[in-house]
mmCIF file of C-alpha atoms in Angstrom:
data_model
loop_
_atom_site.group_PDB
_atom_site.id
_atom_site.type_symbol
_atom_site.label_atom_id
_atom_site.label_comp_id
_atom_site.label_asym_id
_atom_site.label_seq_id
_atom_site.Cartn_x
_atom_site.Cartn_y
_atom_site.Cartn_z
ATOM 1 C CA UNK E 3 -28.447 1.235 -13.241
ATOM 2 C CA UNK E 4 -26.778 -1.844 -10.285
ATOM 3 C CA UNK E 5 -27.174 -4.947 -11.942
ATOM 4 C CA UNK E 6 -25.845 -3.233 -15.266
ATOM 5 C CA UNK E 7 -22.982 -4.216 -17.425
ATOM 6 C CA UNK E 8 -21.298 -0.874 -18.775
ATOM 7 C CA UNK E 9 -18.465 -0.299 -21.050
ATOM 8 C CA UNK E 10 -15.816 2.355 -18.954
ATOM 9 C CA UNK E 11 -12.945 3.202 -20.192
ATOM 10 C CA UNK E 12 -10.352 2.865 -17.287
ATOM 11 C CA UNK E 13 -8.378 6.582 -16.617
ATOM 12 C CA UNK E 14 -6.682 6.453 -13.282
ATOM 13 C CA UNK E 15 -5.695 4.589 -9.798
ATOM 14 C CA UNK E 16 -7.119 6.029 -7.014
ATOM 15 C CA UNK E 17 -6.053 5.174 -3.415
ATOM 16 C CA UNK E 18 -7.807 1.846 -2.068
ATOM 17 C CA UNK E 19 -6.742 -0.527 -5.207
ATOM 18 C CA UNK E 20 -9.282 0.698 -7.144
ATOM 19 C CA UNK E 21 -9.637 2.188 -10.835
ATOM 20 C CA UNK E 22 -11.233 5.187 -11.721
ATOM 21 C CA UNK E 23 -13.593 5.896 -14.993
ATOM 22 C CA UNK E 24 -16.216 7.913 -16.522
ATOM 23 C CA UNK E 25 -19.744 7.403 -17.266
ATOM 24 C CA UNK E 26 -22.151 10.089 -18.182
ATOM 25 C CA UNK E 27 -19.887 12.472 -16.561
ATOM 26 C CA UNK E 28 -19.962 10.517 -12.846
ATOM 27 C CA UNK E 29 -17.143 9.570 -11.666
ATOM 28 C CA UNK E 30 -17.437 5.249 -11.297
ATOM 29 C CA UNK E 31 -15.351 3.341 -9.137
ATOM 30 C CA UNK E 32 -14.006 0.264 -10.718
ATOM 31 C CA UNK E 33 -12.274 -2.821 -9.007
ATOM 32 C CA UNK E 34 -10.233 -5.076 -11.330
ATOM 33 C CA UNK E 35 -9.492 -2.866 -13.926
ATOM 34 C CA UNK E 36 -5.680 -0.836 -14.214
ATOM 35 C CA UNK E 37 -5.643 2.452 -15.990
ATOM 36 C CA UNK E 38 -6.068 2.619 -19.754
ATOM 37 C CA UNK E 39 -8.025 -0.396 -20.353
ATOM 38 C CA UNK E 40 -10.999 -0.496 -21.328
ATOM 39 C CA UNK E 41 -13.618 -2.869 -19.671
ATOM 40 C CA UNK E 42 -17.455 -4.082 -19.208
ATOM 41 C CA UNK E 43 -18.301 -3.514 -15.411
ATOM 42 C CA UNK E 44 -20.891 -4.387 -13.477
ATOM 43 C CA UNK E 45 -22.482 -1.578 -11.197
ATOM 44 C CA UNK E 46 -22.636 -2.873 -7.513
ATOM 45 C CA UNK E 47 -23.792 0.699 -6.015
ATOM 46 C CA UNK E 48 -25.584 3.435 -7.761
ATOM 47 C CA UNK E 49 -26.890 5.124 -4.381
ATOM 48 C CA UNK E 50 -24.336 8.037 -4.998
ATOM 49 C CA UNK E 51 -25.080 11.255 -6.912
ATOM 50 C CA UNK E 52 -21.315 12.037 -6.854
ATOM 51 C CA UNK E 53 -19.811 8.330 -7.364
ATOM 52 C CA UNK E 54 -20.950 4.688 -8.493
ATOM 53 C CA UNK E 55 -18.819 1.301 -7.202
ATOM 54 C CA UNK E 56 -18.649 -0.742 -10.316
ATOM 55 C CA UNK E 57 -16.585 -4.724 -10.789
ATOM 56 C CA UNK E 58 -15.036 -5.401 -13.970
ATOM 57 C CA UNK E 59 -16.484 -8.744 -15.170
ATOM 58 C CA UNK E 60 -14.468 -8.776 -19.130
ATOM 59 C CA UNK E 61 -11.850 -6.742 -20.690
ATOM 60 C CA UNK E 62 -12.556 -5.146 -24.131
ATOM 61 C CA UNK E 63 -9.210 -3.659 -24.117
ATOM 62 C CA UNK E 64 -6.247 -5.163 -21.457
ATOM 63 C CA UNK E 65 -3.542 -2.756 -20.755
ATOM 64 C CA UNK E 66 0.197 -3.866 -21.337
ATOM 65 C CA UNK E 67 0.331 -4.482 -17.756
ATOM 66 C CA UNK E 68 -2.170 -7.189 -17.089
ATOM 67 C CA UNK E 69 -1.054 -10.787 -16.042
ATOM 68 C CA UNK E 70 -2.557 -14.018 -14.928
ATOM 69 C CA UNK E 71 -3.699 -13.564 -11.721
ATOM 70 C CA UNK E 72 -2.074 -15.133 -9.281
ATOM 71 C CA UNK E 73 -4.713 -16.232 -7.141
ATOM 72 C CA UNK E 74 -7.624 -18.087 -9.337
ATOM 73 C CA UNK E 75 -9.583 -17.535 -6.523
ATOM 74 C CA UNK E 76 -9.522 -13.629 -7.005
ATOM 75 C CA UNK E 77 -9.493 -14.759 -11.042
ATOM 76 C CA UNK E 78 -11.715 -11.360 -12.885
ATOM 77 C CA UNK E 79 -12.859 -14.850 -14.461
ATOM 78 C CA UNK E 80 -14.581 -15.881 -11.195
ATOM 79 C CA UNK E 81 -18.315 -13.853 -10.660
ATOM 80 C CA UNK E 82 -17.622 -10.659 -8.264
ATOM 81 C CA UNK E 83 -19.019 -11.750 -5.517
ATOM 82 C CA UNK E 84 -16.952 -15.324 -4.915
ATOM 83 C CA UNK E 85 -13.871 -13.532 -5.591
ATOM 84 C CA UNK E 86 -11.227 -13.931 -3.229
ATOM 85 C CA UNK E 87 -10.339 -10.350 -0.887
ATOM 86 C CA UNK E 88 -6.223 -9.991 -0.336
ATOM 87 C CA UNK E 89 -4.825 -9.553 -3.961
ATOM 88 C CA UNK E 90 -6.473 -6.815 -5.723
ATOM 89 C CA UNK E 91 -3.790 -6.050 -7.755
ATOM 90 C CA UNK E 92 -2.936 -9.693 -8.538
ATOM 91 C CA UNK E 93 -3.585 -8.903 -11.575
ATOM 92 C CA UNK E 94 -1.360 -6.349 -12.458
ATOM 93 C CA UNK E 95 2.696 -7.373 -12.985
ATOM 94 C CA UNK E 96 4.446 -6.382 -10.281
ATOM 95 C CA UNK E 97 6.435 -3.199 -11.457
ATOM 96 C CA UNK E 98 3.255 -1.791 -12.861
ATOM 97 C CA UNK E 99 2.060 -2.825 -9.666
ATOM 98 C CA UNK E 100 4.897 0.014 -7.476
ATOM 99 C CA UNK E 101 4.329 2.407 -10.169
ATOM 100 C CA UNK E 102 0.540 2.592 -9.362
ATOM 101 C CA UNK E 103 0.884 2.637 -5.852
ATOM 102 C CA UNK E 104 3.975 5.506 -6.514
ATOM 103 C CA UNK E 105 1.073 7.325 -7.967
ATOM 104 C CA UNK E 106 -0.770 7.049 -5.404
ATOM 105 C CA UNK E 107 1.587 7.967 -2.839
ATOM 106 C CA UNK E 108 2.629 11.426 -4.600
ATOM 107 C CA UNK E 109 -1.000 12.417 -5.085
ATOM 108 C CA UNK E 110 -1.726 12.273 -1.433
ATOM 109 C CA UNK E 111 1.242 13.971 -0.102
ATOM 110 C CA UNK E 112 0.976 16.649 -2.717
ATOM 111 C CA UNK E 113 -2.802 17.090 -2.715
ATOM 112 C CA UNK E 114 -2.990 16.815 0.811
ATOM 113 C CA UNK E 115 0.275 17.107 2.497
ATOM 114 C CA UNK E 116 0.962 19.791 -0.054
ATOM 115 C CA UNK E 117 4.453 18.476 -0.207
ATOM 116 C CA UNK E 118 6.799 20.324 -3.109
ATOM 117 C CA UNK E 119 7.828 18.449 -6.130
ATOM 118 C CA UNK E 120 11.035 18.816 -4.685
ATOM 119 C CA UNK E 121 10.205 16.012 -1.761
ATOM 120 C CA UNK E 122 8.178 13.563 -3.789
ATOM 121 C CA UNK E 123 10.650 13.930 -7.268
ATOM 122 C CA UNK E 124 12.486 10.147 -7.486
ATOM 123 C CA UNK E 125 10.398 7.962 -4.546
ATOM 124 C CA UNK E 126 9.904 4.992 -5.744
ATOM 125 C CA UNK E 127 8.679 2.239 -4.163
ATOM 126 C CA UNK E 128 10.907 -0.480 -3.376
ATOM 127 C CA UNK E 129 10.670 -3.460 -3.579
ATOM 128 C CA UNK E 130 12.305 -6.704 -0.882
ATOM 129 C CA UNK E 131 14.593 -9.448 -2.089
ATOM 130 C CA UNK E 132 13.046 -11.698 -3.733
ATOM 131 C CA UNK E 133 9.519 -10.528 -4.202
ATOM 132 C CA UNK E 134 10.437 -10.561 -7.878
ATOM 133 C CA UNK E 135 11.299 -14.275 -8.487
ATOM 134 C CA UNK E 136 8.371 -15.329 -6.501
ATOM 135 C CA UNK E 137 5.621 -12.887 -8.720
ATOM 136 C CA UNK E 138 5.158 -11.149 -5.437
ATOM 137 C CA UNK E 139 3.758 -14.116 -3.783
ATOM 138 C CA UNK E 140 4.674 -16.674 -0.321
ATOM 139 C CA UNK E 141 5.802 -13.401 1.381
ATOM 140 C CA UNK E 142 2.796 -13.476 4.114
ATOM 141 C CA UNK E 143 3.997 -14.793 7.791
ATOM 142 C CA UNK E 144 0.551 -14.597 9.186
ATOM 143 C CA UNK E 145 -3.013 -14.773 7.758
ATOM 144 C CA UNK E 146 -6.535 -14.733 9.173
ATOM 145 C CA UNK E 147 -9.010 -16.762 7.537
ATOM 146 C CA UNK E 148 -13.094 -16.414 8.481
ATOM 147 C CA UNK E 149 -15.224 -19.196 9.281
ATOM 148 C CA UNK E 150 -18.755 -19.484 7.249
ATOM 149 C CA UNK E 151 -22.184 -21.125 8.760
ATOM 150 C CA UNK E 152 -20.811 -24.562 7.917
ATOM 151 C CA UNK E 153 -17.766 -24.302 9.315
ATOM 152 C CA UNK E 154 -15.752 -24.327 6.400
ATOM 153 C CA UNK E 155 -13.073 -21.451 6.974
ATOM 154 C CA UNK E 156 -11.560 -19.145 4.123
ATOM 155 C CA UNK E 157 -11.384 -15.282 3.252
ATOM 156 C CA UNK E 158 -13.869 -12.973 3.001
ATOM 157 C CA UNK E 159 -14.775 -12.385 -0.847
ATOM 158 C CA UNK E 160 -13.457 -8.446 -1.731
ATOM 159 C CA UNK E 161 -15.306 -5.813 0.029
ATOM 160 C CA UNK E 162 -17.892 -8.086 1.288
ATOM 161 C CA UNK E 163 -18.155 -10.557 4.735
ATOM 162 C CA UNK E 164 -19.203 -13.316 2.596
ATOM 163 C CA UNK E 165 -16.663 -16.690 3.583
ATOM 164 C CA UNK E 166 -15.300 -17.732 -0.170
ATOM 165 C CA UNK E 167 -13.635 -21.363 -0.358
ATOM 166 C CA UNK E 168 -10.384 -21.416 -1.510
ATOM 167 C CA UNK E 169 -7.586 -24.421 -2.312
ATOM 168 C CA UNK E 170 -4.497 -22.738 -1.623
ATOM 169 C CA UNK E 171 -3.427 -19.096 -0.012
ATOM 170 C CA UNK E 172 -0.203 -18.102 -2.918
ATOM 171 C CA UNK E 173 0.530 -15.185 -0.524
ATOM 172 C CA UNK E 174 1.229 -16.832 2.380
ATOM 173 C CA UNK E 175 4.642 -18.474 2.911
ATOM 174 C CA UNK E 176 4.813 -22.129 1.978
ATOM 175 C CA UNK E 177 4.879 -23.219 5.893
ATOM 176 C CA UNK E 178 1.627 -21.020 6.938
ATOM 177 C CA UNK E 179 0.031 -22.310 3.452
ATOM 178 C CA UNK E 180 0.985 -26.089 4.586
ATOM 179 C CA UNK E 181 -0.558 -25.778 8.068
ATOM 180 C CA UNK E 182 -3.781 -24.037 7.240
ATOM 181 C CA UNK E 183 -6.634 -26.531 7.652
ATOM 182 C CA UNK E 184 -8.585 -25.012 4.252
ATOM 183 C CA UNK E 185 -10.105 -28.607 3.863
ATOM 184 C CA UNK E 186 -11.299 -29.257 7.479
ATOM 185 C CA UNK E 187 -14.246 -28.065 9.295
ATOM 186 C CA UNK E 188 -15.127 -25.655 12.845
ATOM 187 C CA UNK E 189 -18.132 -25.191 13.613
ATOM 188 C CA UNK E 190 -19.004 -22.502 16.186
ATOM 189 C CA UNK E 191 -15.725 -21.033 15.123
ATOM 190 C CA UNK E 192 -15.737 -17.634 13.914
ATOM 191 C CA UNK E 193 -11.844 -17.249 12.740
ATOM 192 C CA UNK E 194 -8.764 -19.179 12.534
ATOM 193 C CA UNK E 195 -5.013 -17.668 12.280
ATOM 194 C CA UNK E 196 -2.233 -19.039 11.038
ATOM 195 C CA UNK E 197 1.234 -17.936 11.931
ATOM 196 C CA UNK E 198 4.723 -19.190 11.177
ATOM 197 C CA UNK E 199 7.441 -17.059 12.977
ATOM 198 C CA UNK E 200 10.920 -17.382 12.995
ATOM 199 C CA UNK E 201 11.363 -19.473 15.980
ATOM 200 C CA UNK E 202 9.244 -23.007 16.586
ATOM 201 C CA UNK E 203 7.335 -23.912 13.462
ATOM 202 C CA UNK E 204 3.213 -22.685 11.642
ATOM 203 C CA UNK E 205 1.167 -22.947 14.600
ATOM 204 C CA UNK E 206 -3.287 -22.339 14.543
ATOM 205 C CA UNK E 207 -4.792 -20.374 16.363
ATOM 206 C CA UNK E 208 -8.278 -20.947 16.403
ATOM 207 C CA UNK E 209 -11.092 -18.596 17.914
ATOM 208 C CA UNK E 210 -10.333 -17.148 21.486
ATOM 209 C CA UNK E 211 -7.973 -19.897 22.317
ATOM 210 C CA UNK E 212 -5.548 -18.805 25.117
ATOM 211 C CA UNK E 213 -1.992 -17.090 24.197
ATOM 212 C CA UNK E 214 0.893 -18.239 23.828
ATOM 213 C CA UNK E 215 4.157 -16.861 23.238
ATOM 214 C CA UNK E 216 6.229 -17.028 20.266
ATOM 215 C CA UNK E 217 9.930 -15.639 18.861
ATOM 216 C CA UNK E 218 10.523 -13.508 15.974
ATOM 217 C CA UNK E 219 14.099 -12.729 14.728
ATOM 218 C CA UNK E 220 16.037 -9.184 13.213
ATOM 219 C CA UNK E 221 19.633 -9.844 12.035
ATOM 220 C CA UNK E 222 20.604 -11.650 14.910
ATOM 221 C CA UNK E 223 18.252 -9.526 17.483
ATOM 222 C CA UNK E 224 15.273 -12.266 18.833
ATOM 223 C CA UNK E 225 11.993 -10.759 19.816
ATOM 224 C CA UNK E 226 9.159 -12.172 21.233
ATOM 225 C CA UNK E 227 5.405 -11.715 21.845
ATOM 226 C CA UNK E 228 2.018 -12.862 22.304
ATOM 227 C CA UNK E 229 1.107 -15.655 18.959
ATOM 228 C CA UNK E 230 -2.048 -13.192 18.471
ATOM 229 C CA UNK E 231 -0.339 -9.839 18.619
ATOM 230 C CA UNK E 232 1.314 -7.227 16.136
ATOM 231 C CA UNK E 233 4.117 -8.038 14.048
ATOM 232 C CA UNK E 234 4.993 -7.347 10.849
ATOM 233 C CA UNK E 235 2.974 -9.432 8.030
ATOM 234 C CA UNK E 236 5.992 -9.751 5.525
ATOM 235 C CA UNK E 237 9.074 -12.456 6.036
ATOM 236 C CA UNK E 238 10.927 -9.003 5.724
ATOM 237 C CA UNK E 239 9.311 -6.601 6.756
ATOM 238 C CA UNK E 240 10.831 -6.148 10.487
ATOM 239 C CA UNK E 241 14.133 -5.968 9.067
ATOM 240 C CA UNK E 242 13.410 -4.205 6.390
ATOM 241 C CA UNK E 243 11.916 -1.031 8.931
ATOM 242 C CA UNK E 244 14.440 -1.113 10.975
ATOM 243 C CA UNK E 245 16.487 -0.605 8.300
ATOM 244 C CA UNK E 246 14.556 2.198 7.380
ATOM 245 C CA UNK E 247 14.203 4.012 10.717
ATOM 246 C CA UNK E 248 17.686 3.536 10.871
ATOM 247 C CA UNK E 249 18.873 4.688 7.985
ATOM 248 C CA UNK E 250 16.577 7.759 7.776
ATOM 249 C CA UNK E 251 17.706 9.183 11.777
ATOM 250 C CA UNK E 252 19.730 12.244 11.269
ATOM 251 C CA UNK E 253 22.731 11.292 13.485
ATOM 252 C CA UNK E 254 23.300 15.105 13.722
ATOM 253 C CA UNK E 255 19.967 15.607 15.070
ATOM 254 C CA UNK E 256 19.831 12.527 17.412
ATOM 255 C CA UNK E 257 21.259 13.030 20.974
ATOM 256 C CA UNK E 258 20.719 9.355 23.007
ATOM 257 C CA UNK E 259 19.803 11.384 26.499
ATOM 258 C CA UNK E 260 17.607 13.115 24.940
ATOM 259 C CA UNK E 261 14.138 12.107 26.001
ATOM 260 C CA UNK E 262 13.622 10.307 22.775
ATOM 261 C CA UNK E 263 10.366 8.596 22.407
ATOM 262 C CA UNK E 264 8.668 5.386 20.254
ATOM 263 C CA UNK E 265 4.954 5.925 20.016
ATOM 264 C CA UNK E 266 2.815 2.871 19.149
ATOM 265 C CA UNK E 267 5.925 1.193 19.869
ATOM 266 C CA UNK E 268 4.340 -2.301 19.956
ATOM 267 C CA UNK E 269 6.769 -5.391 21.420
ATOM 268 C CA UNK E 270 9.866 -2.742 20.957
ATOM 269 C CA UNK E 271 10.977 -2.930 17.183
ATOM 270 C CA UNK E 272 11.869 0.155 15.852
ATOM 271 C CA UNK E 273 12.747 1.367 19.858
ATOM 272 C CA UNK E 274 15.013 -1.416 19.212
ATOM 273 C CA UNK E 275 16.398 0.064 16.183
ATOM 274 C CA UNK E 276 16.729 3.005 17.979
ATOM 275 C CA UNK E 277 18.651 1.381 20.578
ATOM 276 C CA UNK E 278 21.289 -0.358 17.709
ATOM 277 C CA UNK E 279 21.941 1.880 15.487
ATOM 278 C CA UNK E 280 22.910 4.655 18.408
ATOM 279 C CA UNK E 281 24.126 2.132 21.423
ATOM 280 C CA UNK E 282 23.342 0.865 24.620
ATOM 281 C CA UNK E 283 22.942 3.892 26.709
ATOM 282 C CA UNK E 284 20.626 5.434 24.161
ATOM 283 C CA UNK E 285 17.137 6.939 26.571
ATOM 284 C CA UNK E 286 13.994 5.626 24.218
ATOM 285 C CA UNK E 287 10.534 5.542 25.915
ATOM 286 C CA UNK E 288 8.471 3.141 23.849
ATOM 287 C CA UNK E 289 4.694 3.908 24.386
ATOM 288 C CA UNK E 290 2.263 0.999 23.575
ATOM 289 C CA UNK E 291 -1.504 0.583 24.602
ATOM 290 C CA UNK E 292 -2.081 -2.783 24.670
ATOM 291 C CA UNK E 293 -0.215 -4.350 28.051
ATOM 292 C CA UNK E 294 0.809 -7.750 26.905
ATOM 293 C CA UNK E 295 2.767 -6.041 24.040
ATOM 294 C CA UNK E 296 4.233 -3.691 26.972
ATOM 295 C CA UNK E 297 5.538 -6.500 28.799
ATOM 296 C CA UNK E 298 7.012 -8.288 26.072
ATOM 297 C CA UNK E 299 8.324 -5.034 24.587
ATOM 298 C CA UNK E 300 9.837 -4.719 28.223
ATOM 299 C CA UNK E 301 11.574 -7.659 28.101
ATOM 300 C CA UNK E 302 12.827 -7.351 24.505
ATOM 301 C CA UNK E 303 14.665 -3.917 25.713
ATOM 302 C CA UNK E 304 16.273 -4.659 28.809
ATOM 303 C CA UNK E 305 19.635 -4.418 27.235
ATOM 304 C CA UNK E 306 19.442 -0.896 26.395
ATOM 305 C CA UNK E 307 19.777 0.774 30.462
ATOM 306 C CA UNK E 308 17.634 3.222 29.496
ATOM 307 C CA UNK E 309 15.013 2.100 27.740
ATOM 308 C CA UNK E 310 12.061 1.990 29.554
ATOM 309 C CA UNK E 311 8.471 0.572 27.957
ATOM 310 C CA UNK E 312 5.088 1.902 29.915
ATOM 311 C CA UNK E 313 1.041 0.971 28.530
ATOM 312 C CA UNK E 314 -1.157 3.832 27.851
ATOM 313 C CA UNK E 315 -3.166 4.945 24.829
ATOM 314 C CA UNK E 316 -0.441 7.654 22.855
ATOM 315 C CA UNK E 317 -2.919 10.428 22.984
ATOM 316 C CA UNK E 318 -3.640 10.476 26.703
ATOM 317 C CA UNK E 319 -0.452 9.611 27.264
ATOM 318 C CA UNK E 320 1.241 12.191 25.494
ATOM 319 C CA UNK E 321 -1.060 14.954 26.471
ATOM 320 C CA UNK E 322 -0.063 14.426 29.967
ATOM 321 C CA UNK E 323 3.623 14.400 28.898
ATOM 322 C CA UNK E 324 3.313 17.946 27.131
ATOM 323 C CA UNK E 325 0.994 19.737 29.980
ATOM 324 C CA UNK E 326 2.916 18.700 33.102
ATOM 325 C CA UNK E 327 7.151 18.075 31.982
ATOM 326 C CA UNK E 328 8.833 20.039 34.054
ATOM 327 C CA UNK E 329 12.223 22.561 32.028
ATOM 328 C CA UNK E 330 14.287 20.591 32.494
ATOM 329 C CA UNK E 331 12.626 17.538 30.762
ATOM 330 C CA UNK E 332 10.971 19.910 27.812
ATOM 331 C CA UNK E 333 14.140 20.859 27.015
ATOM 332 C CA UNK E 334 15.269 17.228 26.937
ATOM 333 C CA UNK E 335 11.855 16.350 24.505
ATOM 334 C CA UNK E 336 13.744 20.128 22.603
ATOM 335 C CA UNK E 337 16.282 17.678 21.996
ATOM 336 C CA UNK E 338 14.506 14.432 21.288
ATOM 337 C CA UNK E 339 14.069 11.918 18.311
ATOM 338 C CA UNK E 340 10.115 10.831 18.296
ATOM 339 C CA UNK E 341 9.844 8.132 16.399
ATOM 340 C CA UNK E 342 5.759 6.708 15.569
ATOM 341 C CA UNK E 343 4.454 3.689 13.423
ATOM 342 C CA UNK E 344 0.522 4.656 14.489
ATOM 343 C CA UNK E 345 -2.554 2.146 13.388
ATOM 344 C CA UNK E 346 -3.745 2.330 9.171
ATOM 345 C CA UNK E 347 -6.042 5.661 10.593
ATOM 346 C CA UNK E 348 -3.079 7.710 11.116
ATOM 347 C CA UNK E 349 -2.267 9.682 14.191
ATOM 348 C CA UNK E 350 -4.527 11.879 14.615
ATOM 349 C CA UNK E 351 -4.845 15.975 14.939
ATOM 350 C CA UNK E 352 -4.800 15.552 19.186
ATOM 351 C CA UNK E 353 -1.314 13.035 18.590
ATOM 352 C CA UNK E 354 0.510 15.174 16.408
ATOM 353 C CA UNK E 355 -0.527 18.827 17.684
ATOM 354 C CA UNK E 356 0.847 17.264 20.998
ATOM 355 C CA UNK E 357 4.019 15.459 19.130
ATOM 356 C CA UNK E 358 4.393 19.195 17.804
ATOM 357 C CA UNK E 359 3.766 21.030 21.571
ATOM 358 C CA UNK E 360 7.406 19.043 22.911
ATOM 359 C CA UNK E 361 8.984 20.530 19.567
ATOM 360 C CA UNK E 362 11.641 17.444 19.016
ATOM 361 C CA UNK E 363 14.516 17.924 17.065
ATOM 362 C CA UNK E 364 13.430 14.861 14.831
ATOM 363 C CA UNK E 365 10.076 12.977 14.077
ATOM 364 C CA UNK E 366 10.269 9.356 11.763
ATOM 365 C CA UNK E 367 7.019 9.140 10.935
ATOM 366 C CA UNK E 368 5.930 4.606 9.658
ATOM 367 C CA UNK E 369 2.696 5.293 7.901
ATOM 368 C CA UNK E 370 0.901 1.999 6.159
ATOM 369 C CA UNK E 371 -1.273 4.308 5.064
ATOM 370 C CA UNK E 372 -0.294 7.558 2.508
ATOM 371 C CA UNK E 373 -3.896 9.119 2.977
ATOM 372 C CA UNK E 374 -3.650 9.329 7.014
ATOM 373 C CA UNK E 375 0.025 10.245 5.993
ATOM 374 C CA UNK E 376 -0.117 13.280 4.186
ATOM 375 C CA UNK E 377 -3.307 14.189 6.290
ATOM 376 C CA UNK E 378 -0.517 14.226 9.334
ATOM 377 C CA UNK E 379 1.946 15.546 7.232
ATOM 378 C CA UNK E 380 -0.091 18.472 6.599
ATOM 379 C CA UNK E 381 -1.050 18.457 10.310
ATOM 380 C CA UNK E 382 2.558 18.386 11.287
ATOM 381 C CA UNK E 383 3.069 21.646 8.196
ATOM 382 C CA UNK E 384 1.185 24.118 10.114
ATOM 383 C CA UNK E 385 3.575 23.483 13.493
ATOM 384 C CA UNK E 386 6.595 23.981 11.343
ATOM 385 C CA UNK E 387 7.877 20.346 10.520
ATOM 386 C CA UNK E 388 8.674 19.672 7.016
ATOM 387 C CA UNK E 389 9.391 16.368 5.296
ATOM 388 C CA UNK E 390 13.451 16.060 4.973
ATOM 389 C CA UNK E 391 13.545 12.140 3.515
ATOM 390 C CA UNK E 392 11.656 9.793 2.319
ATOM 391 C CA UNK E 393 11.509 6.266 1.319
ATOM 392 C CA UNK E 394 8.479 3.860 0.311
ATOM 393 C CA UNK E 395 8.798 0.157 0.544
ATOM 394 C CA UNK E 396 6.061 -2.953 -1.102
ATOM 395 C CA UNK E 397 5.601 -4.850 2.156
ATOM 396 C CA UNK E 398 2.399 -5.998 0.665
ATOM 397 C CA UNK E 399 2.584 -7.394 -2.709
ATOM 398 C CA UNK E 400 0.382 -8.040 -5.170
ATOM 399 C CA UNK E 401 -2.431 -5.574 -2.773
ATOM 400 C CA UNK E 402 -2.780 -1.479 -3.095
ATOM 401 C CA UNK E 403 -0.934 -1.581 0.044
ATOM 402 C CA UNK E 404 2.509 0.064 0.474
ATOM 403 C CA UNK E 405 4.722 1.152 3.681
ATOM 404 C CA UNK E 406 6.138 4.714 3.897
ATOM 405 C CA UNK E 407 8.525 6.104 5.941
ATOM 406 C CA UNK E 408 9.224 9.853 6.591
ATOM 407 C CA UNK E 409 11.630 11.949 8.062
ATOM 408 C CA UNK E 410 10.481 15.821 9.578
ATOM 409 C CA UNK E 411 11.991 18.317 11.147
ATOM 410 C CA UNK E 412 11.696 21.641 12.083
#
């Protein structure tokens, strides 16, 4: 069947930005489709007995939510092998994108996280200011291009390592798009990063060139970091997550003198959010494995007299803390608020169990993957922690990604 075109009735959305159909009883995961549509799709992978994969090549019966793709380079009019990746929801009207993301989030949290409807009822994926006016474009302050054998830069095609030449980058901010060297050649290089931080204008990072420091801004606060270091991509994401964490921390459970923790702390964004919310005397330790990020975090958090930035792998650091804490430290840990913002794969069983073992008063979990979040929520539940509050944000318009912030407590 591989390479064959078939007609499919698309029924639901799945995690990862793909839709679900059935062919002779077999599940088929279909790209570039919308639930409710009938499409012609090309089978791209028939090796599994339980499911196949396919790419939409034309639409027989279109959803009312289908629109012209915001990026011609990713349009259904192109051969699937030459569609630019990174805008897999660009053919869907923005409100329905958010509804599909909500469905994925709620399904993961109820089916895998075992949350009941009282927690997930009323959840919506919140838009960021200005995104609707721009059709979900012009939000990326950072973008990575890959370089093909000829030296031409471009994005990878969806679900491949094929570099696709493009003429524009509509999800990028205007400053990033203007700086992107789409017509230049870079023989011998593998990738090019373009970023437009809050201060200093747009810049390129070609290959492994020496790092420089850039400055980002959240409200009146300034953060320094390496130009290649991690920072939220959406122009308003850092501000949005700062406000969300401040909103979800329960002040009745917060003790500024406790051993509060910021795990996977990066350059100190969320530790600063907590410090700004509860005052300069707040005690909080930010833990990050990247020593350069830790150095920057120490600078960014220096005005809080109780703030500390340490370098360490979270799973090892929290394990040592849990096993060596004195009686006095354990009492301060029991009163603590733990903020964690793990990578897309989530915190995982070891970290969740170690956090739960120190029995903090509350946990604020920032997640960029709903399935990883649901898995970790279920693990926390085994140790007596339940989700009390939940917010979700559309930090990645025209893609399947979303960001979720939850509060857990005993």
